[in-house]
Amino acid sequence: MPLLELRNVSAGYARENVLRDVDLVLAKGEIVTLVGANGAGKSTLVRSVSGLLHARQGEILFDGKPITKLSPADRLTLGIAHVPEGRQIFLGMTVAENLRLGGYGAANRSKENEAARLDRVCDLFPILRERFDHTAGNFSGGQQQLLAIARGLMSAPRVLILDEPSLGVAPLLVAEIFQMIERLRDEGLTILLAEQNARQALAIADRGYVVENGRVTLSGRAKDLLESPEIVEKYLGAG
Ligand code: ATP
């Protein structure tokens, strides 16, 4: 049974439907990436998984149970954490305060207490330990992204949704972030990644879905997608 499944999901804003008839599965322990141009609907899709947007049609199942009507808070409590595009960390608060806020909902699932979870995310991202009591607003874009991911991990998620983690991040740190995502998968976490940087996202993913105009037009093993002439032409550019 997949950990997460979207069946025939449509979603949108106001009168406009953006996502149409999307089917997607996420197996436990894999990285699945959404590939697509700016505005194709990747964020809309991940928002409908975490509940920031409600599906207008179709069904979303987590662990085989419908979650389509649940609030974002209830989905977080079940183990679906969303690291949003643009990071949305609290710039006026310290690293520690941002991390503690991320712990919402963890108590139900995690055997670890808050201190142990803080310790674990600081082991993953040593800079957060170094700057534990510093204000997040002084961080670079990349450091803020690390903090956003760490905050997501504080909820002890079963699925981590990452929306454009490379956006506004210097190339060196982008590589570090992608390595971190792989490491989290290798430790057993299931990851749904929406990323315009198709080459790097597919390089670490197990499978991928191509989103065009709100529809899934192609899906498959990431290895195969990287070699597909259509993907190469549309999303990978020269080289
Ligand atoms: P990006 O990487 O730019 O976020 P995306 O593939 O994630 O691209 P979405 O953000 O899901 O795309 O946007 C898909 C469509 O939905 C676009 O046409 C966009 O203008 C529209 N849209 C996104 N957010 C809203 C909103 N809050 N209200 C109305 N329309 C929206």
mmCIF file of C-alpha atoms and ligand atoms in Angstrom:
data_model
loop_
_atom_site.group_PDB
_atom_site.id
_atom_site.type_symbol
_atom_site.label_atom_id
_atom_site.label_comp_id
_atom_site.label_asym_id
_atom_site.label_seq_id
_atom_site.Cartn_x
_atom_site.Cartn_y
_atom_site.Cartn_z
ATOM 1 C CA MET A 1 0.000 0.000 0.000
ATOM 2 C CA PRO A 2 1.397 3.434 -0.875
ATOM 3 C CA LEU A 3 2.023 5.821 2.002
ATOM 4 C CA LEU A 4 0.319 8.625 0.098
ATOM 5 C CA GLU A 5 -2.024 8.446 -2.840
ATOM 6 C CA LEU A 6 -3.819 11.080 -4.895
ATOM 7 C CA ARG A 7 -6.730 9.834 -6.951
ATOM 8 C CA ASN A 8 -8.160 12.022 -9.651
ATOM 9 C CA VAL A 9 -7.448 15.211 -7.685
ATOM 10 C CA SER A 10 -8.488 18.618 -8.960
ATOM 11 C CA ALA A 11 -7.815 21.843 -7.063
ATOM 12 C CA GLY A 12 -7.627 25.548 -7.716
ATOM 13 C CA TYR A 13 -8.188 29.083 -6.578
ATOM 14 C CA ALA A 14 -11.407 31.108 -6.763
ATOM 15 C CA ARG A 15 -13.202 30.134 -9.947
ATOM 16 C CA GLU A 16 -10.184 28.723 -11.648
ATOM 17 C CA ASN A 17 -9.182 25.077 -11.534
ATOM 18 C CA VAL A 18 -5.408 24.697 -11.657
ATOM 19 C CA LEU A 19 -4.848 20.988 -10.999
ATOM 20 C CA ARG A 20 -6.836 18.549 -13.044
ATOM 21 C CA ASP A 21 -7.340 14.826 -12.513
ATOM 22 C CA VAL A 22 -4.004 14.179 -10.860
ATOM 23 C CA ASP A 23 -3.103 10.626 -9.846
ATOM 24 C CA LEU A 24 0.073 10.179 -7.831
ATOM 25 C CA VAL A 25 1.518 7.651 -5.421
ATOM 26 C CA LEU A 26 4.316 7.931 -2.944
ATOM 27 C CA ALA A 27 5.773 4.731 -1.497
ATOM 28 C CA LYS A 28 7.385 4.675 1.898
ATOM 29 C CA GLY A 29 11.033 5.659 1.799
ATOM 30 C CA GLU A 30 11.214 7.143 -1.665
ATOM 31 C CA ILE A 31 11.912 10.593 -3.043
ATOM 32 C CA VAL A 32 9.343 11.574 -5.625
ATOM 33 C CA THR A 33 9.921 14.795 -7.491
ATOM 34 C CA LEU A 34 7.499 16.958 -9.392
ATOM 35 C CA VAL A 35 9.051 18.484 -12.467
ATOM 36 C CA GLY A 36 7.437 21.373 -14.255
ATOM 37 C CA ALA A 37 7.769 24.922 -15.463
ATOM 38 C CA ASN A 38 7.025 27.958 -13.372
ATOM 39 C CA GLY A 39 3.256 28.066 -12.889
ATOM 40 C CA ALA A 40 2.628 24.465 -13.997
ATOM 41 C CA GLY A 41 0.903 23.619 -10.724
ATOM 42 C CA LYS A 42 3.569 21.964 -8.577
ATOM 43 C CA SER A 43 2.910 24.176 -5.567
ATOM 44 C CA THR A 44 -0.821 23.760 -5.989
ATOM 45 C CA LEU A 45 -0.357 19.997 -5.927
ATOM 46 C CA VAL A 46 1.756 19.938 -2.779
ATOM 47 C CA ARG A 47 -0.557 22.431 -1.092
ATOM 48 C CA SER A 48 -3.455 20.094 -1.704
ATOM 49 C CA VAL A 49 -1.493 17.270 -0.060
ATOM 50 C CA SER A 50 -0.742 19.247 3.105
ATOM 51 C CA GLY A 51 -4.233 20.726 3.159
ATOM 52 C CA LEU A 52 -3.289 24.374 2.645
ATOM 53 C CA LEU A 53 -5.619 24.021 -0.300
ATOM 54 C CA HIS A 54 -8.560 21.645 -0.382
ATOM 55 C CA ALA A 55 -9.076 19.327 -3.321
ATOM 56 C CA ARG A 56 -12.265 20.113 -5.186
ATOM 57 C CA GLN A 57 -12.520 16.685 -6.640
ATOM 58 C CA GLY A 58 -10.895 13.330 -6.061
ATOM 59 C CA GLU A 59 -9.428 11.723 -3.017
ATOM 60 C CA ILE A 60 -6.183 11.864 -1.060
ATOM 61 C CA LEU A 61 -5.252 8.834 1.020
ATOM 62 C CA PHE A 62 -2.558 8.648 3.669
ATOM 63 C CA ASP A 63 -1.732 5.187 4.939
ATOM 64 C CA GLY A 64 -4.846 4.017 3.117
ATOM 65 C CA LYS A 65 -7.163 6.408 4.938
ATOM 66 C CA PRO A 66 -8.852 9.410 3.335
ATOM 67 C CA ILE A 67 -7.470 12.763 4.464
ATOM 68 C CA THR A 68 -9.078 14.866 1.746
ATOM 69 C CA LYS A 69 -11.254 16.817 4.160
ATOM 70 C CA LEU A 70 -8.771 17.153 7.019
ATOM 71 C CA SER A 71 -7.267 20.491 8.084
ATOM 72 C CA PRO A 72 -3.546 21.172 7.590
ATOM 73 C CA ALA A 73 -3.064 20.847 11.371
ATOM 74 C CA ASP A 74 -4.671 17.403 11.414
ATOM 75 C CA ARG A 75 -2.564 16.282 8.464
ATOM 76 C CA LEU A 76 0.546 17.534 10.253
ATOM 77 C CA THR A 77 -0.481 15.544 13.288
ATOM 78 C CA LEU A 78 -0.697 12.456 11.068
ATOM 79 C CA GLY A 79 2.831 13.122 9.863
ATOM 80 C CA ILE A 80 2.620 15.272 6.720
ATOM 81 C CA ALA A 81 4.978 18.244 7.052
ATOM 82 C CA HIS A 82 5.232 20.969 4.420
ATOM 83 C CA VAL A 83 8.286 23.179 3.962
ATOM 84 C CA PRO A 84 6.742 25.896 1.802
ATOM 85 C CA GLU A 85 8.156 27.750 -1.153
ATOM 86 C CA GLY A 86 9.837 30.916 0.098
ATOM 87 C CA ARG A 87 10.580 29.196 3.434
ATOM 88 C CA GLN A 88 8.237 31.320 5.587
ATOM 89 C CA ILE A 89 10.445 31.246 8.604
ATOM 90 C CA PHE A 90 9.974 33.863 11.305
ATOM 91 C CA LEU A 91 12.767 36.327 10.651
ATOM 92 C CA GLY A 92 12.342 38.192 13.937
ATOM 93 C CA MET A 93 12.634 35.023 15.976
ATOM 94 C CA THR A 94 15.697 33.012 16.881
ATOM 95 C CA VAL A 95 16.703 29.717 15.332
ATOM 96 C CA ALA A 96 15.616 27.954 18.509
ATOM 97 C CA GLU A 97 12.194 29.600 18.483
ATOM 98 C CA ASN A 98 11.622 28.753 14.834
ATOM 99 C CA LEU A 99 12.584 25.144 15.473
ATOM 100 C CA ARG A 100 10.347 24.806 18.513
ATOM 101 C CA LEU A 101 7.385 26.061 16.495
ATOM 102 C CA GLY A 102 8.024 23.255 14.033
ATOM 103 C CA GLY A 103 7.484 20.693 16.762
ATOM 104 C CA TYR A 104 3.737 21.133 16.646
ATOM 105 C CA GLY A 105 2.018 17.809 16.289
ATOM 106 C CA ALA A 106 5.096 15.714 16.961
ATOM 107 C CA ALA A 107 4.133 14.579 20.430
ATOM 108 C CA ASN A 108 1.602 12.093 19.102
ATOM 109 C CA ARG A 109 4.090 10.191 17.020
ATOM 110 C CA SER A 110 7.612 10.844 18.169
ATOM 111 C CA LYS A 111 9.183 8.827 20.921
ATOM 112 C CA GLU A 112 11.708 11.599 21.324
ATOM 113 C CA ASN A 113 11.020 14.668 23.421
ATOM 114 C CA GLU A 114 11.610 18.184 22.124
ATOM 115 C CA ALA A 115 15.167 18.412 23.424
ATOM 116 C CA ALA A 116 16.132 15.184 21.680
ATOM 117 C CA ARG A 117 14.540 16.303 18.412
ATOM 118 C CA LEU A 118 16.294 19.682 18.634
ATOM 119 C CA ASP A 119 19.535 17.859 19.191
ATOM 120 C CA ARG A 120 18.981 15.623 16.182
ATOM 121 C CA VAL A 121 18.211 18.452 13.742
ATOM 122 C CA CYS A 122 21.213 20.385 15.039
ATOM 123 C CA ASP A 123 23.365 17.303 14.364
ATOM 124 C CA LEU A 124 22.084 17.346 10.789
ATOM 125 C CA PHE A 125 22.661 21.079 10.397
ATOM 126 C CA PRO A 126 25.532 22.108 12.690
ATOM 127 C CA ILE A 127 25.143 25.778 11.748
ATOM 128 C CA LEU A 128 21.816 25.779 13.557
ATOM 129 C CA ARG A 129 23.503 24.702 16.769
ATOM 130 C CA GLU A 130 26.165 27.374 16.336
ATOM 131 C CA ARG A 131 23.524 30.046 15.790
ATOM 132 C CA PHE A 132 20.880 28.597 18.065
ATOM 133 C CA ASP A 133 20.080 31.902 19.774
ATOM 134 C CA HIS A 134 20.654 34.146 16.777
ATOM 135 C CA THR A 135 17.853 35.901 14.947
ATOM 136 C CA ALA A 136 16.905 34.051 11.761
ATOM 137 C CA GLY A 137 16.619 37.339 9.842
ATOM 138 C CA ASN A 138 20.406 37.589 9.651
ATOM 139 C CA PHE A 139 20.695 34.299 7.781
ATOM 140 C CA SER A 140 21.450 34.001 4.065
ATOM 141 C CA GLY A 141 18.762 32.517 1.812
ATOM 142 C CA GLY A 142 20.439 29.114 1.921
ATOM 143 C CA GLN A 143 20.787 29.120 5.684
ATOM 144 C CA GLN A 144 17.131 30.083 5.995
ATOM 145 C CA GLN A 145 16.284 27.115 3.788
ATOM 146 C CA LEU A 146 18.236 24.785 6.059
ATOM 147 C CA LEU A 147 16.326 26.213 8.996
ATOM 148 C CA ALA A 148 13.007 25.722 7.192
ATOM 149 C CA ILE A 149 13.839 22.074 6.487
ATOM 150 C CA ALA A 150 14.982 21.554 10.065
ATOM 151 C CA ARG A 151 11.778 23.144 11.314
ATOM 152 C CA GLY A 152 9.823 20.703 9.151
ATOM 153 C CA LEU A 153 11.793 17.805 10.635
ATOM 154 C CA MET A 154 10.961 18.930 14.171
ATOM 155 C CA SER A 155 7.443 17.566 13.668
ATOM 156 C CA ALA A 156 8.955 14.076 13.208
ATOM 157 C CA PRO A 157 7.188 13.753 9.849
ATOM 158 C CA ARG A 158 6.450 10.588 7.924
ATOM 159 C CA VAL A 159 6.261 12.539 4.684
ATOM 160 C CA LEU A 160 8.283 15.702 4.168
ATOM 161 C CA ILE A 161 7.068 17.999 1.404
ATOM 162 C CA LEU A 162 9.703 20.372 0.076
ATOM 163 C CA ASP A 163 8.571 23.134 -2.273
ATOM 164 C CA GLU A 164 11.422 24.660 -4.286
ATOM 165 C CA PRO A 165 14.167 24.184 -1.698
ATOM 166 C CA SER A 166 16.788 25.509 -4.155
ATOM 167 C CA LEU A 167 15.039 28.818 -4.780
ATOM 168 C CA GLY A 168 17.176 31.820 -3.804
ATOM 169 C CA VAL A 169 19.977 29.595 -2.537
ATOM 170 C CA ALA A 170 23.623 29.916 -3.628
ATOM 171 C CA PRO A 171 24.789 26.951 -5.793
ATOM 172 C CA LEU A 172 27.184 25.523 -3.234
ATOM 173 C CA LEU A 173 24.476 25.343 -0.618
ATOM 174 C CA VAL A 174 21.986 23.954 -3.170
ATOM 175 C CA ALA A 175 24.262 20.931 -3.566
ATOM 176 C CA GLU A 176 24.381 20.554 0.212
ATOM 177 C CA ILE A 177 20.599 20.751 0.463
ATOM 178 C CA PHE A 178 20.117 18.067 -2.189
ATOM 179 C CA GLN A 179 22.632 15.824 -0.424
ATOM 180 C CA MET A 180 20.727 16.355 2.792
ATOM 181 C CA ILE A 181 17.449 15.367 1.118
ATOM 182 C CA GLU A 182 19.071 12.129 -0.081
ATOM 183 C CA ARG A 183 20.432 11.452 3.373
ATOM 184 C CA LEU A 184 16.986 11.905 4.923
ATOM 185 C CA ARG A 185 15.567 9.425 2.415
ATOM 186 C CA ASP A 186 18.371 6.991 3.201
ATOM 187 C CA GLU A 187 17.393 7.245 6.862
ATOM 188 C CA GLY A 188 13.862 6.184 5.926
ATOM 189 C CA LEU A 189 11.958 9.419 5.397
ATOM 190 C CA THR A 190 9.515 9.706 2.477
ATOM 191 C CA ILE A 191 9.912 12.907 0.485
ATOM 192 C CA LEU A 192 7.775 14.777 -2.026
ATOM 193 C CA LEU A 193 9.878 17.391 -3.771
ATOM 194 C CA ALA A 194 8.585 20.157 -6.053
ATOM 195 C CA GLU A 195 11.500 21.660 -7.896
ATOM 196 C CA GLN A 196 12.144 23.728 -10.986
ATOM 197 C CA ASN A 197 15.715 22.532 -10.961
ATOM 198 C CA ALA A 198 14.770 19.304 -12.740
ATOM 199 C CA ARG A 199 18.270 18.013 -13.291
ATOM 200 C CA GLN A 200 19.307 18.069 -9.647
ATOM 201 C CA ALA A 201 15.911 16.952 -8.408
ATOM 202 C CA LEU A 202 15.756 13.940 -10.740
ATOM 203 C CA ALA A 203 19.347 13.063 -9.898
ATOM 204 C CA ILE A 204 18.403 12.349 -6.282
ATOM 205 C CA ALA A 205 14.810 11.156 -6.831
ATOM 206 C CA ASP A 206 13.543 7.606 -7.169
ATOM 207 C CA ARG A 207 10.616 8.576 -9.360
ATOM 208 C CA GLY A 208 9.254 11.716 -10.944
ATOM 209 C CA TYR A 209 6.041 13.203 -12.272
ATOM 210 C CA VAL A 210 5.967 15.870 -14.955
ATOM 211 C CA VAL A 211 3.307 18.520 -14.368
ATOM 212 C CA GLU A 212 2.149 20.643 -17.287
ATOM 213 C CA ASN A 213 -0.827 22.980 -17.119
ATOM 214 C CA GLY A 214 -2.031 21.317 -13.948
ATOM 215 C CA ARG A 215 -1.970 17.793 -15.341
ATOM 216 C CA VAL A 216 0.485 14.957 -14.950
ATOM 217 C CA THR A 217 1.712 14.336 -18.483
ATOM 218 C CA LEU A 218 4.484 11.851 -17.803
ATOM 219 C CA SER A 219 5.781 9.837 -14.882
ATOM 220 C CA GLY A 220 8.350 7.171 -14.277
ATOM 221 C CA ARG A 221 11.626 6.250 -12.706
ATOM 222 C CA ALA A 222 13.814 9.313 -12.271
ATOM 223 C CA LYS A 223 16.646 7.555 -14.119
ATOM 224 C CA ASP A 224 14.437 7.030 -17.149
ATOM 225 C CA LEU A 225 13.034 10.559 -17.057
ATOM 226 C CA LEU A 226 16.564 11.969 -17.044
ATOM 227 C CA GLU A 227 17.154 10.161 -20.318
ATOM 228 C CA SER A 228 13.810 10.879 -21.932
ATOM 229 C CA PRO A 229 14.312 13.093 -25.020
ATOM 230 C CA GLU A 230 11.174 15.044 -24.176
ATOM 231 C CA ILE A 231 12.397 15.831 -20.663
ATOM 232 C CA VAL A 232 15.874 16.642 -21.874
ATOM 233 C CA GLU A 233 14.477 19.078 -24.412
ATOM 234 C CA LYS A 234 11.923 20.746 -22.165
ATOM 235 C CA TYR A 235 13.504 20.711 -18.733
ATOM 236 C CA LEU A 236 17.177 19.864 -18.816
ATOM 237 C CA GLY A 237 18.474 22.206 -21.503
ATOM 238 C CA ALA A 238 21.856 21.741 -23.098
ATOM 239 C CA GLY A 239 24.476 19.595 -21.365
HETATM 240 P P1 ATP B 1 6.073 28.007 -9.101
HETATM 241 O O1 ATP B 1 7.313 27.269 -9.108
HETATM 242 O O2 ATP B 1 6.135 29.345 -9.757
HETATM 243 O O3 ATP B 1 5.397 28.060 -7.756
HETATM 244 P P2 ATP B 1 4.205 25.993 -9.718
HETATM 245 O O4 ATP B 1 4.379 24.913 -10.718
HETATM 246 O O5 ATP B 1 4.413 25.635 -8.298
HETATM 247 O O6 ATP B 1 5.125 27.199 -10.067
HETATM 248 P P3 ATP B 1 1.668 27.002 -8.890
HETATM 249 O O7 ATP B 1 2.252 27.945 -7.904
HETATM 250 O O8 ATP B 1 0.988 25.793 -8.393
HETATM 251 O O9 ATP B 1 2.764 26.569 -9.944
HETATM 252 O O10 ATP B 1 0.678 27.839 -9.801
HETATM 253 C C1 ATP B 1 -0.159 27.243 -10.764
HETATM 254 C C2 ATP B 1 -1.172 28.268 -11.258
HETATM 255 O O11 ATP B 1 -2.002 28.660 -10.168
HETATM 256 C C3 ATP B 1 -0.556 29.537 -11.819
HETATM 257 O O12 ATP B 1 -1.308 29.899 -12.953
HETATM 258 C C4 ATP B 1 -0.751 30.539 -10.719
HETATM 259 O O13 ATP B 1 -0.924 31.821 -11.245
HETATM 260 C C5 ATP B 1 -2.028 30.059 -10.054
HETATM 261 N N1 ATP B 1 -2.032 30.414 -8.625
HETATM 262 C C6 ATP B 1 -1.100 30.047 -7.716
HETATM 263 N N2 ATP B 1 -1.416 30.505 -6.481
HETATM 264 C C7 ATP B 1 -2.571 31.191 -6.623
HETATM 265 C C8 ATP B 1 -3.427 31.917 -5.720
HETATM 266 N N3 ATP B 1 -3.140 32.011 -4.420
HETATM 267 N N4 ATP B 1 -4.536 32.496 -6.240
HETATM 268 C C9 ATP B 1 -4.826 32.383 -7.550
HETATM 269 N N5 ATP B 1 -4.088 31.720 -8.445
HETATM 270 C C10 ATP B 1 -2.972 31.138 -7.998
#
